[in-house]
Amino acid sequence: MEPSLSTEVILTHPRQSLGNVQFDWTPQPGNYLDLQGKTYAVLERRHKYQLKAGRYRLQNIALYVQSAKRPSEKSLVNGRWVVGDATCCYNANSEIIRCAVNPEGPCDSCRFYEELKVS
């Protein structure tokens, strides 16, 4: 098995490289990672390829991240984890954003909670 490729971690705002990291897992958008004592949400994952001897080879991986707190509330929706209580009609069904009316949460005491109506 080939050794894993180093991944550059890039903070989106202010735009700066946080360095190159060897991961023993494959961070995807919506995942959280801890780096240098801080927690980041993965927003985007990009791959760069190079044509060499008639074949494309993976040359570089970049993760674009933003500072974040790990959410304490998560719901499993169609096989993926989303932030907050997915039974609320205001839930964004996103790995990164909880909702528009109470983005910081928590859901359990939110005065805007309204049960999602399933038709």
Short mmCIF file of N, CA and C in Angstrom, two decimals:
data_model
loop_
_atom_site.label_atom_id
_atom_site.label_comp_id
_atom_site.label_asym_id
_atom_site.label_seq_id
_atom_site.Cartn_x
_atom_site.Cartn_y
_atom_site.Cartn_z
N MET A 1 0.84 -1.19 0.00
CA MET A 1 0.00 0.00 0.00
C MET A 1 0.88 1.25 0.00
N GLU A 2 0.50 2.23 -0.79
CA GLU A 2 1.24 3.48 -0.88
C GLU A 2 1.08 4.28 0.40
N PRO A 3 2.15 4.98 0.82
CA PRO A 3 1.99 5.84 2.00
C PRO A 3 1.01 6.97 1.69
N SER A 4 0.27 7.41 2.72
CA SER A 4 -0.72 8.45 2.47
C SER A 4 -0.03 9.77 2.13
N LEU A 5 -0.69 10.52 1.27
CA LEU A 5 -0.17 11.79 0.80
C LEU A 5 -0.37 12.86 1.87
N SER A 6 0.59 13.74 1.97
CA SER A 6 0.47 14.86 2.90
C SER A 6 -0.66 15.78 2.43
N THR A 7 -1.45 16.28 3.36
CA THR A 7 -2.59 17.14 3.05
C THR A 7 -2.33 18.53 3.60
N GLU A 8 -2.46 19.55 2.74
CA GLU A 8 -2.32 20.92 3.21
C GLU A 8 -3.65 21.38 3.80
N VAL A 9 -3.61 21.92 5.01
CA VAL A 9 -4.81 22.43 5.67
C VAL A 9 -4.77 23.95 5.57
N ILE A 10 -5.83 24.52 4.98
CA ILE A 10 -5.87 25.96 4.70
C ILE A 10 -7.05 26.58 5.42
N LEU A 11 -6.78 27.57 6.26
CA LEU A 11 -7.83 28.32 6.95
C LEU A 11 -8.44 29.28 5.94
N THR A 12 -9.78 29.32 5.85
CA THR A 12 -10.43 30.16 4.83
C THR A 12 -10.44 31.65 5.18
N HIS A 13 -10.57 31.96 6.49
CA HIS A 13 -10.60 33.38 6.86
C HIS A 13 -9.95 33.58 8.21
N PRO A 14 -8.89 34.34 8.34
CA PRO A 14 -8.11 34.92 7.25
C PRO A 14 -7.36 33.82 6.52
N ARG A 15 -7.26 33.94 5.22
CA ARG A 15 -6.67 32.89 4.38
C ARG A 15 -5.22 32.67 4.75
N GLN A 16 -4.93 31.46 5.26
CA GLN A 16 -3.55 31.11 5.59
C GLN A 16 -3.40 29.61 5.69
N SER A 17 -2.22 29.13 5.36
CA SER A 17 -1.94 27.71 5.46
C SER A 17 -1.64 27.37 6.91
N LEU A 18 -2.25 26.29 7.40
CA LEU A 18 -1.97 25.82 8.75
C LEU A 18 -0.91 24.72 8.74
N GLY A 19 -0.44 24.39 7.55
CA GLY A 19 0.63 23.40 7.41
C GLY A 19 0.18 22.14 6.70
N ASN A 20 1.12 21.23 6.52
CA ASN A 20 0.86 19.94 5.88
C ASN A 20 0.75 18.87 6.95
N VAL A 21 -0.24 18.00 6.81
CA VAL A 21 -0.53 17.00 7.83
C VAL A 21 -0.71 15.64 7.16
N GLN A 22 -0.25 14.58 7.82
CA GLN A 22 -0.51 13.21 7.40
C GLN A 22 -1.70 12.73 8.22
N PHE A 23 -2.81 12.40 7.59
CA PHE A 23 -3.99 11.90 8.28
C PHE A 23 -4.05 10.39 8.16
N ASP A 24 -4.56 9.73 9.20
CA ASP A 24 -4.79 8.28 9.12
C ASP A 24 -6.26 8.00 8.82
N TRP A 25 -6.97 9.04 8.36
CA TRP A 25 -8.36 8.95 7.94
C TRP A 25 -8.56 9.96 6.82
N THR A 26 -9.71 9.97 6.19
CA THR A 26 -9.96 10.86 5.06
C THR A 26 -10.99 11.92 5.44
N PRO A 27 -10.53 13.09 5.91
CA PRO A 27 -11.48 14.14 6.29
C PRO A 27 -12.28 14.62 5.07
N GLN A 28 -13.58 14.72 5.24
CA GLN A 28 -14.49 15.17 4.19
C GLN A 28 -15.23 16.41 4.67
N PRO A 29 -15.81 17.20 3.75
CA PRO A 29 -16.61 18.35 4.17
C PRO A 29 -17.68 17.92 5.18
N GLY A 30 -17.80 18.70 6.25
CA GLY A 30 -18.74 18.38 7.32
C GLY A 30 -18.07 17.71 8.50
N ASN A 31 -16.86 17.17 8.31
CA ASN A 31 -16.12 16.57 9.42
C ASN A 31 -15.45 17.67 10.24
N TYR A 32 -15.10 17.32 11.47
CA TYR A 32 -14.35 18.22 12.34
C TYR A 32 -12.98 17.61 12.57
N LEU A 33 -11.98 18.47 12.69
CA LEU A 33 -10.65 17.97 13.00
C LEU A 33 -9.98 18.89 14.00
N ASP A 34 -9.11 18.29 14.80
CA ASP A 34 -8.35 19.04 15.80
C ASP A 34 -6.92 19.16 15.28
N LEU A 35 -6.42 20.39 15.31
CA LEU A 35 -5.08 20.67 14.81
C LEU A 35 -4.47 21.79 15.64
N GLN A 36 -3.30 21.55 16.15
CA GLN A 36 -2.57 22.56 16.93
C GLN A 36 -3.42 23.11 18.07
N GLY A 37 -4.20 22.23 18.72
CA GLY A 37 -5.00 22.62 19.88
C GLY A 37 -6.29 23.34 19.57
N LYS A 38 -6.67 23.44 18.29
CA LYS A 38 -7.91 24.10 17.90
C LYS A 38 -8.76 23.14 17.08
N THR A 39 -10.07 23.42 17.05
CA THR A 39 -11.00 22.59 16.28
C THR A 39 -11.43 23.35 15.03
N TYR A 40 -11.49 22.62 13.92
CA TYR A 40 -11.87 23.21 12.64
C TYR A 40 -12.94 22.34 11.97
N ALA A 41 -13.84 23.01 11.23
CA ALA A 41 -14.82 22.31 10.39
C ALA A 41 -14.26 22.27 8.98
N VAL A 42 -14.33 21.11 8.34
CA VAL A 42 -13.86 20.98 6.97
C VAL A 42 -14.96 21.48 6.04
N LEU A 43 -14.64 22.49 5.23
CA LEU A 43 -15.61 23.07 4.31
C LEU A 43 -15.49 22.48 2.91
N GLU A 44 -14.25 22.22 2.49
CA GLU A 44 -14.02 21.78 1.12
C GLU A 44 -12.76 20.94 1.06
N ARG A 45 -12.75 19.99 0.14
CA ARG A 45 -11.58 19.14 -0.08
C ARG A 45 -11.26 19.20 -1.57
N ARG A 46 -10.01 19.53 -1.92
CA ARG A 46 -9.61 19.63 -3.32
C ARG A 46 -8.44 18.71 -3.60
N HIS A 47 -8.45 18.12 -4.80
CA HIS A 47 -7.35 17.26 -5.25
C HIS A 47 -6.72 17.87 -6.50
N LYS A 48 -5.41 17.77 -6.60
CA LYS A 48 -4.70 18.19 -7.82
C LYS A 48 -3.98 16.96 -8.37
N TYR A 49 -4.08 16.80 -9.67
CA TYR A 49 -3.47 15.65 -10.33
C TYR A 49 -2.41 16.11 -11.32
N GLN A 50 -1.45 15.24 -11.61
CA GLN A 50 -0.39 15.54 -12.56
C GLN A 50 -0.34 14.39 -13.57
N LEU A 51 -0.26 14.75 -14.86
CA LEU A 51 -0.14 13.75 -15.91
C LEU A 51 1.33 13.36 -16.02
N LYS A 52 1.61 12.08 -15.79
CA LYS A 52 2.99 11.60 -15.80
C LYS A 52 3.00 10.24 -16.47
N ALA A 53 3.79 10.11 -17.53
CA ALA A 53 3.90 8.86 -18.27
C ALA A 53 2.54 8.35 -18.74
N GLY A 54 1.69 9.27 -19.20
CA GLY A 54 0.39 8.90 -19.73
C GLY A 54 -0.67 8.56 -18.70
N ARG A 55 -0.37 8.77 -17.40
CA ARG A 55 -1.34 8.47 -16.34
C ARG A 55 -1.45 9.67 -15.41
N TYR A 56 -2.65 9.87 -14.91
CA TYR A 56 -2.84 10.92 -13.92
C TYR A 56 -2.52 10.36 -12.55
N ARG A 57 -1.72 11.11 -11.79
CA ARG A 57 -1.36 10.70 -10.43
C ARG A 57 -1.74 11.83 -9.48
N LEU A 58 -2.29 11.44 -8.34
CA LEU A 58 -2.65 12.43 -7.32
C LEU A 58 -1.38 13.10 -6.83
N GLN A 59 -1.35 14.42 -6.94
CA GLN A 59 -0.15 15.18 -6.57
C GLN A 59 -0.30 15.91 -5.24
N ASN A 60 -1.52 16.40 -4.98
CA ASN A 60 -1.69 17.28 -3.83
C ASN A 60 -3.14 17.21 -3.35
N ILE A 61 -3.34 17.27 -2.03
CA ILE A 61 -4.67 17.34 -1.43
C ILE A 61 -4.69 18.59 -0.55
N ALA A 62 -5.77 19.36 -0.65
CA ALA A 62 -5.92 20.54 0.20
C ALA A 62 -7.28 20.50 0.89
N LEU A 63 -7.29 20.79 2.19
CA LEU A 63 -8.53 20.91 2.95
C LEU A 63 -8.72 22.37 3.31
N TYR A 64 -9.89 22.91 3.01
CA TYR A 64 -10.22 24.28 3.39
C TYR A 64 -11.10 24.19 4.63
N VAL A 65 -10.69 24.88 5.69
CA VAL A 65 -11.35 24.75 6.99
C VAL A 65 -11.70 26.12 7.57
N GLN A 66 -12.56 26.11 8.58
CA GLN A 66 -12.83 27.31 9.37
C GLN A 66 -12.85 26.91 10.83
N SER A 67 -12.52 27.85 11.71
CA SER A 67 -12.57 27.59 13.15
C SER A 67 -14.00 27.25 13.54
N ALA A 68 -14.15 26.28 14.43
CA ALA A 68 -15.50 25.85 14.82
C ALA A 68 -15.47 25.17 16.17
N LYS A 69 -16.65 25.10 16.78
CA LYS A 69 -16.84 24.28 17.98
C LYS A 69 -17.52 23.00 17.52
N ARG A 70 -17.13 21.88 18.13
CA ARG A 70 -17.82 20.62 17.81
C ARG A 70 -19.25 20.72 18.33
N PRO A 71 -20.21 20.39 17.49
CA PRO A 71 -21.60 20.47 17.95
C PRO A 71 -21.89 19.38 18.98
N SER A 72 -22.66 19.75 20.00
CA SER A 72 -23.03 18.78 21.02
C SER A 72 -24.29 18.03 20.61
N GLU A 73 -25.05 18.59 19.67
CA GLU A 73 -26.28 17.97 19.21
C GLU A 73 -26.14 17.57 17.74
N LYS A 74 -26.42 16.30 17.47
CA LYS A 74 -26.36 15.81 16.10
C LYS A 74 -27.54 14.87 15.87
N SER A 75 -27.95 14.77 14.60
CA SER A 75 -29.02 13.85 14.21
C SER A 75 -28.56 13.08 12.98
N LEU A 76 -28.94 11.82 12.91
CA LEU A 76 -28.61 11.00 11.75
C LEU A 76 -29.75 11.11 10.75
N VAL A 77 -29.44 11.63 9.55
CA VAL A 77 -30.45 11.82 8.50
C VAL A 77 -29.95 11.16 7.23
N ASN A 78 -30.66 10.16 6.75
CA ASN A 78 -30.29 9.45 5.52
C ASN A 78 -28.83 9.01 5.51
N GLY A 79 -28.37 8.49 6.62
CA GLY A 79 -27.02 7.95 6.69
C GLY A 79 -25.91 8.95 6.92
N ARG A 80 -26.24 10.22 7.19
CA ARG A 80 -25.20 11.21 7.49
C ARG A 80 -25.60 12.03 8.70
N TRP A 81 -24.59 12.49 9.43
CA TRP A 81 -24.83 13.27 10.64
C TRP A 81 -25.01 14.73 10.28
N VAL A 82 -26.05 15.37 10.85
CA VAL A 82 -26.28 16.79 10.68
C VAL A 82 -26.29 17.45 12.05
N VAL A 83 -26.02 18.75 12.09
CA VAL A 83 -25.98 19.50 13.33
C VAL A 83 -27.40 19.78 13.79
N GLY A 84 -27.67 19.56 15.08
CA GLY A 84 -28.95 19.92 15.68
C GLY A 84 -29.99 18.83 15.61
N ASP A 85 -31.23 19.22 15.90
CA ASP A 85 -32.37 18.32 15.96
C ASP A 85 -33.08 18.33 14.61
N ALA A 86 -32.94 17.25 13.85
CA ALA A 86 -33.50 17.19 12.50
C ALA A 86 -35.02 17.07 12.49
N THR A 87 -35.66 16.92 13.67
CA THR A 87 -37.13 16.87 13.70
C THR A 87 -37.73 18.26 13.68
N CYS A 88 -36.90 19.31 13.74
CA CYS A 88 -37.38 20.69 13.69
C CYS A 88 -37.45 21.15 12.23
N CYS A 89 -38.51 21.85 11.89
CA CYS A 89 -38.67 22.30 10.50
C CYS A 89 -37.64 23.36 10.11
N TYR A 90 -36.98 23.98 11.07
CA TYR A 90 -35.98 25.00 10.77
C TYR A 90 -34.57 24.43 10.62
N ASN A 91 -34.38 23.14 10.92
CA ASN A 91 -33.06 22.53 10.82
C ASN A 91 -32.58 22.59 9.38
N ALA A 92 -31.31 22.96 9.18
CA ALA A 92 -30.74 23.12 7.84
C ALA A 92 -30.32 21.80 7.19
N ASN A 93 -30.38 20.70 7.95
CA ASN A 93 -29.92 19.40 7.43
C ASN A 93 -28.51 19.51 6.86
N SER A 94 -27.64 20.17 7.61
CA SER A 94 -26.27 20.42 7.18
C SER A 94 -25.30 19.90 8.23
N GLU A 95 -24.12 19.50 7.77
CA GLU A 95 -23.07 19.06 8.69
C GLU A 95 -22.39 20.25 9.36
N ILE A 96 -22.66 21.46 8.87
CA ILE A 96 -21.94 22.64 9.34
C ILE A 96 -22.87 23.68 9.99
N ILE A 97 -24.06 23.87 9.44
CA ILE A 97 -24.98 24.91 9.91
C ILE A 97 -26.19 24.25 10.58
N ARG A 98 -26.55 24.72 11.76
CA ARG A 98 -27.69 24.18 12.51
C ARG A 98 -29.00 24.65 11.89
N CYS A 99 -29.24 25.96 11.92
CA CYS A 99 -30.47 26.54 11.37
C CYS A 99 -30.32 28.06 11.29
N ALA A 100 -31.31 28.71 10.69
CA ALA A 100 -31.25 30.16 10.54
C ALA A 100 -31.73 30.90 11.78
N VAL A 101 -32.71 30.34 12.49
CA VAL A 101 -33.30 31.06 13.61
C VAL A 101 -32.52 30.94 14.91
N ASN A 102 -31.74 29.87 15.08
CA ASN A 102 -30.97 29.67 16.31
C ASN A 102 -29.65 28.94 15.96
N PRO A 103 -28.78 29.59 15.19
CA PRO A 103 -27.58 28.90 14.69
C PRO A 103 -26.62 28.43 15.78
N GLU A 104 -26.61 29.07 16.92
CA GLU A 104 -25.70 28.67 18.00
C GLU A 104 -26.27 27.59 18.89
N GLY A 105 -27.62 27.38 18.79
CA GLY A 105 -28.26 26.34 19.60
C GLY A 105 -28.37 26.77 21.06
N PRO A 106 -28.71 25.89 21.93
CA PRO A 106 -29.03 24.48 21.69
C PRO A 106 -30.45 24.32 21.19
N CYS A 107 -30.72 23.16 20.60
CA CYS A 107 -32.06 22.87 20.07
C CYS A 107 -33.05 22.54 21.17
N ASP A 108 -32.59 21.84 22.22
CA ASP A 108 -33.53 21.32 23.22
C ASP A 108 -34.30 22.39 23.98
N SER A 109 -33.81 23.62 24.02
CA SER A 109 -34.55 24.68 24.72
C SER A 109 -34.89 25.84 23.78
N CYS A 110 -34.88 25.59 22.49
CA CYS A 110 -35.12 26.66 21.52
C CYS A 110 -36.60 27.04 21.48
N ARG A 111 -36.88 28.32 21.61
CA ARG A 111 -38.27 28.78 21.61
C ARG A 111 -38.89 28.75 20.22
N PHE A 112 -38.07 28.59 19.18
CA PHE A 112 -38.57 28.54 17.81
C PHE A 112 -38.85 27.12 17.32
N TYR A 113 -38.56 26.10 18.17
CA TYR A 113 -38.73 24.71 17.73
C TYR A 113 -40.14 24.48 17.20
N GLU A 114 -40.21 23.89 16.01
CA GLU A 114 -41.49 23.54 15.41
C GLU A 114 -41.29 22.21 14.72
N GLU A 115 -42.09 21.22 15.09
CA GLU A 115 -41.90 19.87 14.56
C GLU A 115 -42.08 19.84 13.04
N LEU A 116 -41.17 19.13 12.39
CA LEU A 116 -41.21 18.95 10.94
C LEU A 116 -42.44 18.14 10.58
N LYS A 117 -43.23 18.66 9.67
CA LYS A 117 -44.44 17.95 9.23
C LYS A 117 -44.07 17.09 8.04
N VAL A 118 -44.31 15.79 8.17
CA VAL A 118 -44.00 14.84 7.10
C VAL A 118 -45.27 14.55 6.33
N SER A 119 -45.24 14.73 5.02
CA SER A 119 -46.45 14.50 4.23
C SER A 119 -46.44 13.18 3.53
#
